Short mmCIF file of C-alpha atoms and ligand atoms in Angstrom, two decimals:
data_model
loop_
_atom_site.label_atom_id
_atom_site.label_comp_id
_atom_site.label_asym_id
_atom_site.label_seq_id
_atom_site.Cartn_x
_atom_site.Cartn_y
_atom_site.Cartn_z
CA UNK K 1 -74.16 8.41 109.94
CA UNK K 2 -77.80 8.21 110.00
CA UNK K 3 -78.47 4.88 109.05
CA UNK K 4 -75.21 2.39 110.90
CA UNK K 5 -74.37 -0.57 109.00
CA UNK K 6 -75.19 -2.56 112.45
CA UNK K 7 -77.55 -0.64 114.85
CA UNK K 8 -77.51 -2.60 118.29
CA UNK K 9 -79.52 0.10 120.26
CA UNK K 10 -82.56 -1.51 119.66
CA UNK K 11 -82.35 -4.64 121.02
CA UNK K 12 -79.98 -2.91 123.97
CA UNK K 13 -83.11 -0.91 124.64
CA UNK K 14 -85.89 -3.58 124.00
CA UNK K 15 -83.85 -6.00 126.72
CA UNK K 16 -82.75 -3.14 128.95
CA UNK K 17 -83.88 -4.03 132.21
CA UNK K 18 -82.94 -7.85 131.56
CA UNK K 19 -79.31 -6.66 130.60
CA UNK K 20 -79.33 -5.25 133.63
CA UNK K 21 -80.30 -7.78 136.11
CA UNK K 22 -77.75 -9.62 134.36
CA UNK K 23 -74.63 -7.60 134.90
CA UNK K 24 -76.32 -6.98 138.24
CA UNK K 25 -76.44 -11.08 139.31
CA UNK K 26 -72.58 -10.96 138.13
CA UNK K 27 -71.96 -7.61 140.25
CA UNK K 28 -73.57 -9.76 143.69
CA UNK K 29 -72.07 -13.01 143.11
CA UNK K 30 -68.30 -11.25 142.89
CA UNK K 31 -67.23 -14.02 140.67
CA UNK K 32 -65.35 -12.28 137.44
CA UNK K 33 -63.91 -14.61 135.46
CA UNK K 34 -65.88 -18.41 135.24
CA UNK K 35 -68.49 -19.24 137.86
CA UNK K 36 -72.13 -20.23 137.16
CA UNK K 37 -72.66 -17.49 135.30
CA UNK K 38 -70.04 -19.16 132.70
CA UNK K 39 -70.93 -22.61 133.25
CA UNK K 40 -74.87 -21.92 133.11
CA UNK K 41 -74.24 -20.41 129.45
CA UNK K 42 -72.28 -23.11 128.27
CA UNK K 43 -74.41 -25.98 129.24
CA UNK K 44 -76.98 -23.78 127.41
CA UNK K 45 -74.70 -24.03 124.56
CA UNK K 46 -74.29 -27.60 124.53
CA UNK K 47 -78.32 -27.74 124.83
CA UNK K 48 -78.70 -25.23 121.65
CA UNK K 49 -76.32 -27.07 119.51
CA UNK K 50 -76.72 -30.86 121.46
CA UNK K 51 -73.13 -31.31 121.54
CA UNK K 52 -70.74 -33.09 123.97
CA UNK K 53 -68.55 -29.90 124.99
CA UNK K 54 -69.05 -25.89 124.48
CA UNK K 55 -65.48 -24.61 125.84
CA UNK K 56 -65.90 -20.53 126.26
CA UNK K 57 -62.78 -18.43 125.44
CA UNK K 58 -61.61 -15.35 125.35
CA UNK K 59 -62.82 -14.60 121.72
CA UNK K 60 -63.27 -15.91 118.32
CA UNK K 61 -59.63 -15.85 117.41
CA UNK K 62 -58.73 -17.82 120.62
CA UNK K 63 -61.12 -20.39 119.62
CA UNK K 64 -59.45 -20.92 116.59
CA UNK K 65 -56.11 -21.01 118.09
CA UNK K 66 -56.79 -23.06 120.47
CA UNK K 67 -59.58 -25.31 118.13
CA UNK K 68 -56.24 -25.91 116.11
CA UNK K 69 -54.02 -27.27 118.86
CA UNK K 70 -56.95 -29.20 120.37
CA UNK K 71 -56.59 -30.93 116.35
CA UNK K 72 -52.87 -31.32 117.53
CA UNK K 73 -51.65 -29.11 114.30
CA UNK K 74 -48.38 -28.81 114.45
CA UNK K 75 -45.53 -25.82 113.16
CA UNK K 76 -45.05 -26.72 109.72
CA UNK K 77 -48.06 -28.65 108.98
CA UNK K 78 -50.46 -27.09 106.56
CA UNK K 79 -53.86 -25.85 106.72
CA UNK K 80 -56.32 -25.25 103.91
CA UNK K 81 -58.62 -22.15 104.30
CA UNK K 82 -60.22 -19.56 102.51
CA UNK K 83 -58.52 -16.23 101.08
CA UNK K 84 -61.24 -14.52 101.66
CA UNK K 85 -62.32 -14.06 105.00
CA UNK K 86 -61.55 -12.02 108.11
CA UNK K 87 -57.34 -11.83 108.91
CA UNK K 88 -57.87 -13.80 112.06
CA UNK K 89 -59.01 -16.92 109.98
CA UNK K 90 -55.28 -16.69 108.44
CA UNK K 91 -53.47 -15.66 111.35
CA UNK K 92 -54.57 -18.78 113.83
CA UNK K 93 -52.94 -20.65 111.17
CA UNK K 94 -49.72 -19.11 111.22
CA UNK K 95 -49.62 -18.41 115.09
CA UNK K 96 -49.40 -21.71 116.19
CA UNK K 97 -46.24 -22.22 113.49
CA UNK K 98 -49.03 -23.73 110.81
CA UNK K 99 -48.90 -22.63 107.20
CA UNK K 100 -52.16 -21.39 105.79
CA UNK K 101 -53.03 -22.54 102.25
CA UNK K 102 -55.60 -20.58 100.41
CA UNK K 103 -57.83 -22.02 98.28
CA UNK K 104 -59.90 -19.82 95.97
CA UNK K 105 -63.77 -19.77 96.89
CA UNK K 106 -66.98 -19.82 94.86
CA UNK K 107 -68.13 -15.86 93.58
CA UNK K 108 -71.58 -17.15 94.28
CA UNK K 109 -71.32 -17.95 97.85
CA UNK K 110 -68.31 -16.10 98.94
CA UNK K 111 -67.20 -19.57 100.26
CA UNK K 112 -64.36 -21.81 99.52
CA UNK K 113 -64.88 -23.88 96.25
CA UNK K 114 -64.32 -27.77 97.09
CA UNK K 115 -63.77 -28.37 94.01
CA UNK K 116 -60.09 -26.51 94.29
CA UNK K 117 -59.23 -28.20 97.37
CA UNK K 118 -57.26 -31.72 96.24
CA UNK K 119 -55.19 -29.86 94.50
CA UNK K 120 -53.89 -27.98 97.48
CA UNK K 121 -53.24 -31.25 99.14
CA UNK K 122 -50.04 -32.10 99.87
CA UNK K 123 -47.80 -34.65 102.41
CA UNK K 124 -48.17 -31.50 104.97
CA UNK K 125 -51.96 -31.13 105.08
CA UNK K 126 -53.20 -31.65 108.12
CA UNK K 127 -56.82 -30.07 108.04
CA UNK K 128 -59.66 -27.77 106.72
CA UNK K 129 -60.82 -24.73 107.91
CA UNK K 130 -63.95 -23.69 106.01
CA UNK K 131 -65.48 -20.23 107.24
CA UNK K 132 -69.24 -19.74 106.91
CA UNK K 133 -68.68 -16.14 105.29
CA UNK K 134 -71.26 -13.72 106.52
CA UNK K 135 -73.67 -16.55 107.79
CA UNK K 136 -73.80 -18.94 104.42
CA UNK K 137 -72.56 -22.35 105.60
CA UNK K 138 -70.08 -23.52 103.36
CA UNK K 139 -70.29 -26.75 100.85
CA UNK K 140 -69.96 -29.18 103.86
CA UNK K 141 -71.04 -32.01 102.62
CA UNK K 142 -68.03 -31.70 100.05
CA UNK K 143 -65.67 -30.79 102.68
CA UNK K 144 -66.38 -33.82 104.74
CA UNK K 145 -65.59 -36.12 101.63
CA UNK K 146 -62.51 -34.72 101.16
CA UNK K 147 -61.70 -34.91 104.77
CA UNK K 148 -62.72 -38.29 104.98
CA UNK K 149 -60.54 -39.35 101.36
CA UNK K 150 -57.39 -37.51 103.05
CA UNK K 151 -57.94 -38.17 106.47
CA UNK K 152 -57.94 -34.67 107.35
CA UNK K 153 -59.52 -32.76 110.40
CA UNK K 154 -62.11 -30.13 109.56
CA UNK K 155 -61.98 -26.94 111.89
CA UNK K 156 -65.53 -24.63 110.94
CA UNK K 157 -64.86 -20.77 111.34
CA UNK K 158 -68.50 -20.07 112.15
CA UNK K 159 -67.65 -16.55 113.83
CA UNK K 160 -70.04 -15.15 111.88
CA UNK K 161 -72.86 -18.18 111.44
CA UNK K 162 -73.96 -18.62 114.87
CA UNK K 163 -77.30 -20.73 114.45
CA UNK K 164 -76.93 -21.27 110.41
CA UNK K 165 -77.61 -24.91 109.39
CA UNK K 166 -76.26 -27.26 106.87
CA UNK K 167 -78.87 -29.80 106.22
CA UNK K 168 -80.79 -29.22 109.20
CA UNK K 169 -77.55 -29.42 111.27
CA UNK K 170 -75.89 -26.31 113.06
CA UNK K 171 -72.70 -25.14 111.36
CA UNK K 172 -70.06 -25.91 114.12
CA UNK K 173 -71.21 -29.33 114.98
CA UNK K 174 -70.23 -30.81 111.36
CA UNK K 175 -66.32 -30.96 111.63
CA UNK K 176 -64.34 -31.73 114.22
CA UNK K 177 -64.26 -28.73 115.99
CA UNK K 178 -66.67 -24.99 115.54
CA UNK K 179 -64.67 -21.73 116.68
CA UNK K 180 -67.20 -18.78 117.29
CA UNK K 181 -66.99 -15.65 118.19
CA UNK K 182 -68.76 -13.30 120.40
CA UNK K 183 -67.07 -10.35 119.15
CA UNK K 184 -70.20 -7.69 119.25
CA UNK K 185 -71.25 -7.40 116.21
CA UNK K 186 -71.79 -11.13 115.78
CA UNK K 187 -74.90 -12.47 115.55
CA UNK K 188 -74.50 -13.87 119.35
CA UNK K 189 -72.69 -10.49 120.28
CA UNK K 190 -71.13 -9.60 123.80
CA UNK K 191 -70.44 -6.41 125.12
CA UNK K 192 -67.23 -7.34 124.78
CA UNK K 193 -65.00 -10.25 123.72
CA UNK K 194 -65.71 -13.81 123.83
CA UNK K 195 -66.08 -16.56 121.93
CA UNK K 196 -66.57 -20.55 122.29
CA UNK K 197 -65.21 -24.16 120.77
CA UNK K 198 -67.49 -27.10 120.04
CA UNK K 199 -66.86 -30.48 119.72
CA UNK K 200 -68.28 -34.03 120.46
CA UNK K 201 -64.46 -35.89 121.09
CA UNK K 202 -64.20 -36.21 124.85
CA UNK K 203 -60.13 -36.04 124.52
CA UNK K 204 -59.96 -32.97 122.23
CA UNK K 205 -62.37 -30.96 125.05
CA UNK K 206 -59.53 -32.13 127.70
CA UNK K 207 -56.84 -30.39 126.20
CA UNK K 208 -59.10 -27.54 125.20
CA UNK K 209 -60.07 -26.66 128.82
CA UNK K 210 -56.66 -26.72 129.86
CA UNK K 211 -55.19 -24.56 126.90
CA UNK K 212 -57.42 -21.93 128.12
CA UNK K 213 -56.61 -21.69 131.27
CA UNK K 214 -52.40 -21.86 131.17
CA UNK K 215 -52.42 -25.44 130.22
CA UNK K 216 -53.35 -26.92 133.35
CA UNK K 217 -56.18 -28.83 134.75
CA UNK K 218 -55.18 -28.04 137.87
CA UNK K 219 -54.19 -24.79 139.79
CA UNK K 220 -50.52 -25.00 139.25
CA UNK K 221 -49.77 -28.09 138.02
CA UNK K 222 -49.23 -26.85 134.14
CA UNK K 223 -49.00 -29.72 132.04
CA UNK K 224 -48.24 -27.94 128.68
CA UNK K 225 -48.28 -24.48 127.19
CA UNK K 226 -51.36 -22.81 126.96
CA UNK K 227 -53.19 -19.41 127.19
CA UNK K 228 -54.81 -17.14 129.30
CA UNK K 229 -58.74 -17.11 127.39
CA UNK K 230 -61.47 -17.39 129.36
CA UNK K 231 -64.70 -15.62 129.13
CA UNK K 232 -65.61 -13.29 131.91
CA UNK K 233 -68.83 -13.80 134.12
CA UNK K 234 -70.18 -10.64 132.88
CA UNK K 235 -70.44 -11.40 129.07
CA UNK K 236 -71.75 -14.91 130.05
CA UNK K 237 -74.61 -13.26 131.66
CA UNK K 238 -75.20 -10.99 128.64
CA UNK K 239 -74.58 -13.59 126.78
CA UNK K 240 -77.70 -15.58 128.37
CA UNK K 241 -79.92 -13.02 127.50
CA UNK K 242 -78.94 -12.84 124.00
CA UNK K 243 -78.98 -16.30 123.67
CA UNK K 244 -83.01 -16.63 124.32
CA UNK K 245 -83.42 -14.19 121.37
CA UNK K 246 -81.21 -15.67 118.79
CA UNK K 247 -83.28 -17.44 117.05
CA UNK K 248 -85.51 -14.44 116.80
CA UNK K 249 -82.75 -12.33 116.15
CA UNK K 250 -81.86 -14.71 113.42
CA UNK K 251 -85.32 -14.72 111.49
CA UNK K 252 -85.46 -11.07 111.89
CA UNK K 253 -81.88 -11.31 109.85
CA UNK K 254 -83.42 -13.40 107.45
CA UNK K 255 -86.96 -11.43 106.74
CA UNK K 256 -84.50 -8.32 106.41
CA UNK K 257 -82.51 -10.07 103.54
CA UNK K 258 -85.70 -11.52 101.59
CA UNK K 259 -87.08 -7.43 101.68
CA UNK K 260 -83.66 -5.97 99.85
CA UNK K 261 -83.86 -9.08 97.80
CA UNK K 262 -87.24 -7.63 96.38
CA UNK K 263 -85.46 -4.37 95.91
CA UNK K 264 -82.76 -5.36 94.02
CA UNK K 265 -83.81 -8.79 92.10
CA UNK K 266 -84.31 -7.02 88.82
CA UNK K 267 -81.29 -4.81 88.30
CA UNK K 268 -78.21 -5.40 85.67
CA UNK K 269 -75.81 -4.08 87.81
CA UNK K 270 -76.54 -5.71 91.25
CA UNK K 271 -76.53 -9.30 92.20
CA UNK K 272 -78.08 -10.32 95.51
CA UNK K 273 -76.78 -13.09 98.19
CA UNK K 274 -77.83 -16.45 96.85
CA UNK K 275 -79.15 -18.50 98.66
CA UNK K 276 -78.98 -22.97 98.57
CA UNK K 277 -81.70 -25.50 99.46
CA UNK K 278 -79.07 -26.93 101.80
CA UNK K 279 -79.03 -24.26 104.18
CA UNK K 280 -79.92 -21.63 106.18
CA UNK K 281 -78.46 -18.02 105.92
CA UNK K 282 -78.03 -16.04 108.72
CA UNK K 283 -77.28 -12.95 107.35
CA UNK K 284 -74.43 -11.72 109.78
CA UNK K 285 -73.85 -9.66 106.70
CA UNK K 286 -76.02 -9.05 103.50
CA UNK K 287 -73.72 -8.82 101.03
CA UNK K 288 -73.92 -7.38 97.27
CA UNK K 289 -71.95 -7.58 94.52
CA UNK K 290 -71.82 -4.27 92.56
CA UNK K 291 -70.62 -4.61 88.94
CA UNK K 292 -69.02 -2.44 86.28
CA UNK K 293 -66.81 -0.83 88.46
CA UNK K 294 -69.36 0.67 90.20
CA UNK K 295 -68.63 -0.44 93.57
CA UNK K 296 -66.84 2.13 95.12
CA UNK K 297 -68.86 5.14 93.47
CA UNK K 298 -72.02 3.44 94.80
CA UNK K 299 -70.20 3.47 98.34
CA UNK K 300 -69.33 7.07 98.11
CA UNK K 301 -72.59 8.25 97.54
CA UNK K 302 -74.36 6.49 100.13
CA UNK K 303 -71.70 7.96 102.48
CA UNK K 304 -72.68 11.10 101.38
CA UNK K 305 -75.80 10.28 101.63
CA UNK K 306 -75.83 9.03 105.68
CA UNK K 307 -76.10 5.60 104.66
CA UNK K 308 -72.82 3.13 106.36
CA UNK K 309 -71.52 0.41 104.11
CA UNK K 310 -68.54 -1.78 104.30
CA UNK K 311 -66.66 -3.60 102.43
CA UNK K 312 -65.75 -7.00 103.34
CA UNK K 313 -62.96 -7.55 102.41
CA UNK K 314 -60.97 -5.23 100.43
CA UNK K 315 -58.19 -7.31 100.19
CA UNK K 316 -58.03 -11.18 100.09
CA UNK K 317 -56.04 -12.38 102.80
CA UNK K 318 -53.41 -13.82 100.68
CA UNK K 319 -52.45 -10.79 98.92
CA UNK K 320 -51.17 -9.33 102.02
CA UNK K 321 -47.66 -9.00 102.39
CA UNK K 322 -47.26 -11.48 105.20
CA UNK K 323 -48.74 -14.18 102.87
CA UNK K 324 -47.01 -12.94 99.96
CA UNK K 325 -45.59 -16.60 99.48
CA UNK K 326 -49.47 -17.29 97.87
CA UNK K 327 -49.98 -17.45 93.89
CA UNK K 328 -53.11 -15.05 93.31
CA UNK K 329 -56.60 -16.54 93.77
CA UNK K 330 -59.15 -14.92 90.49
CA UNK K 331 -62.32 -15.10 92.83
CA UNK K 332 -61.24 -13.97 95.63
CA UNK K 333 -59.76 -10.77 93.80
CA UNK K 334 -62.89 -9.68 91.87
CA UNK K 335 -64.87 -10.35 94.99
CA UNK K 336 -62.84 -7.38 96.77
CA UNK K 337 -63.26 -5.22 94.76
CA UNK K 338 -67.29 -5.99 94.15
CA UNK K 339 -68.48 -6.47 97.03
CA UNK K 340 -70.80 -4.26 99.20
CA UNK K 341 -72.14 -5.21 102.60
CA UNK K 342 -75.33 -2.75 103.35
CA UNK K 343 -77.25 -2.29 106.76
CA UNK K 344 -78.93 -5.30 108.01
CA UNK K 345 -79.09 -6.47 111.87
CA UNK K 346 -81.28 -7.50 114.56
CA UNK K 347 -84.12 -4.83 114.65
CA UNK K 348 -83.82 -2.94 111.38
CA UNK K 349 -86.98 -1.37 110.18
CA UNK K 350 -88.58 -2.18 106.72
CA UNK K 351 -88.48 1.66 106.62
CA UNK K 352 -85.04 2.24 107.01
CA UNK K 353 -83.97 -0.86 104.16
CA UNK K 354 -86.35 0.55 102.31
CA UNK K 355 -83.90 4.29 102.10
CA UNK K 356 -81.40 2.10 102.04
CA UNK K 357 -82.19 0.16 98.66
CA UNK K 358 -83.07 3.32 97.15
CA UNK K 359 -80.53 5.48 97.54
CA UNK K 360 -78.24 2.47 96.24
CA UNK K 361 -80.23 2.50 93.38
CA UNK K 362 -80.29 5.95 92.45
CA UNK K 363 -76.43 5.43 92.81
CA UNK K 364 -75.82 3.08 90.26
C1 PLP O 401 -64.87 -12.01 113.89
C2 PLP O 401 -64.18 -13.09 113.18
C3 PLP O 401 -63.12 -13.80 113.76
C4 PLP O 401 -62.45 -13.38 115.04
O1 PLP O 401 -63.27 -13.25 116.12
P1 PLP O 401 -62.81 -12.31 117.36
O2 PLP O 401 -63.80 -12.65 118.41
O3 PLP O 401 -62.90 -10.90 116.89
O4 PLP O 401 -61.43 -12.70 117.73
C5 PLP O 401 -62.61 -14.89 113.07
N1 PLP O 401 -63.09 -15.25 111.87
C6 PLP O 401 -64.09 -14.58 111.27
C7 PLP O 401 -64.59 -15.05 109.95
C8 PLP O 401 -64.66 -13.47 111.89
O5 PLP O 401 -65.64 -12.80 111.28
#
């Protein structure tokens, strides 16, 4: 492909020798796994977001398993979620025993719609778990007054929302707990796996640190079931690095999405990301929704064409046959099959969107 859906080169090559020094530091101090490589980066955490506890992990998945026993879900107990939205959202859920229920989201925002949450609600609800689909925080304000009514936990999936805000607050610091992920092609991106768990409740952070490390506070003394998820000294130190640039990173992101938004703001057939007044986009993924049935021709001839595209997600998460127990959700359907997600990332050029947006347009 000529033109990659997520180029990382750039900023590998733009932070080369800093990258290096990094891995380098980790390489001298022959501490692998934690150390103050991994404790450095999450009291930078806690400074970023100015929360109580950032718990590192093994990756975004683990911080969502984990995030959901730190809540004290239970086998059996329901959780409300989104259908669409990357399989690991779902499959937390059901790997601690927990029943995901889907709720259908909001074809402007990708989202789930609050307004079709109560009536998911039953005796076994237990919590939320909104996801902040590629970087849009979700209706949180909404979410919370649900919560609140129900006395339910919220759990944010904000794997791919790292520094988003929801009325000037970070996404992951709203609910009770944030999972993230550090999965590469996040917008805080390893080069590797990791991820992190946020939350302000002293007791919750207890039993977090221990799940991660084999239930036990101690060497040896296990005190309950846990997992082995901790994030290695060498993706900490990356980690470091890429954490100083974020922010840039982020607006970089953001300038990207308002220059295809010029491109495409006047065509029948295309409708661009919307954006709220509430909050601030990220842009992990700039995301289009192709009408007519177009979709997949449009996809085909940018592949054709050297231009990468995906499509996130071709299937709601619900319609898969291990969730085959859940009614179909409209939204979520004609989502999948509308949706494009076109090159965007940390360093792309106003050149390159610029081949990009045409070529889509000459596909329609
Ligand atoms: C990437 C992602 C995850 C899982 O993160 P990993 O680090 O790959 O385990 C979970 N939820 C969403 C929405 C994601 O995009």
């Amino acid at each position: 492909m000529d033109i990659p859906i997520l180029d990382l080169r750039g900023d590998i090559e733009a932070n080369w020798n800093e990258y290096n020094e990094a891995i380098r530091r980790v390489l001298s101090s022959c501490q692998f796994i934690g150390g103050p490589e991994v404790q450095a980066f999450e009291e930078e955490l806690k400074k970023y977001f100015n929360v109580r506890h950032a718990i590192s992990v093994n990756s975004g998945t683990d911080a969502l398993t984990i995030g959901l026993r730190m809540l004290e879900i239970k086998p059996g107990d329901e959780v409300i979620t989104s259908p669409f939205t990357f399989f690991a959202t779902a499959e937390a859920i059901s790997n601690i025993g927990a029943v995901p229920v889907f709720v259908d989201i909001n074809l402007d925002s990708f989202n789930i719609d609050p307004t079709k949450i109560e009536q998911k609600i039953t005796k076994r609800t237990k919590a939320i778990l909104p996801v902040h689909l590629f970087g849009l925080p979700a209706q949180m304000d909404e979410i919370l007054s649900i919560a609140r009514k129900y006395n339910l936990k919220i759990i944010e999936d904000c794997a791919q929302a790292f520094g988003a805000e929801y009325k000037g607050k970070k996404v992951g610091t709203i609910g009770d707990i944030g999972a993230f992920s550090f999965f590469p092609s996040k917008n805080l991106g390893a080069f590797g796996d990791g991820g992190m768990i946020l939350t302000n409740a002293d007791n919750c952070a207890e039993v977090g640190k221990m799940l991660k490390s084999h239930g036990s506070r101690k060497r040896y003394y296990h005190e309950m079931l846990g997992y082995n998820s901790r994030l290695d000294a060498i993706q900490a130190a990356i980690l470091r690095v890429k954490l100083k640039n974020v922010e840039k990173a982020n607006a970089h992101r953001k300038l990207a999405a308002q220059r295809y938004n010029n491109y495409f703001k006047n065509l029948n057939e295309i409708i661009i990301p919307k954006e709220y007044e509430k909050s601030s986009h990220v842009f992990h993924q700039y995301t289009l929704r192709i009408l007519n049935g177009k979709r997949d021709k449009v996809r085909k001839n940018l592949a054709e064409n050297g231009v990468q595209t995906m499509v996130y997600y071709p299937i709601p998460i619900n319609k898969l046959p291990v969730y085959n127990y859940s009614e179909p959700l409209k939204n979520a359907m004609i989502a999948a099959q509308e949706v494009l997600s076109i090159p965007i990332g940390p360093t792309i050029s106003e050149e390159t969107q610029k081949k990009v947006a045409k070529k889509i347009i000459e596909s329609l």
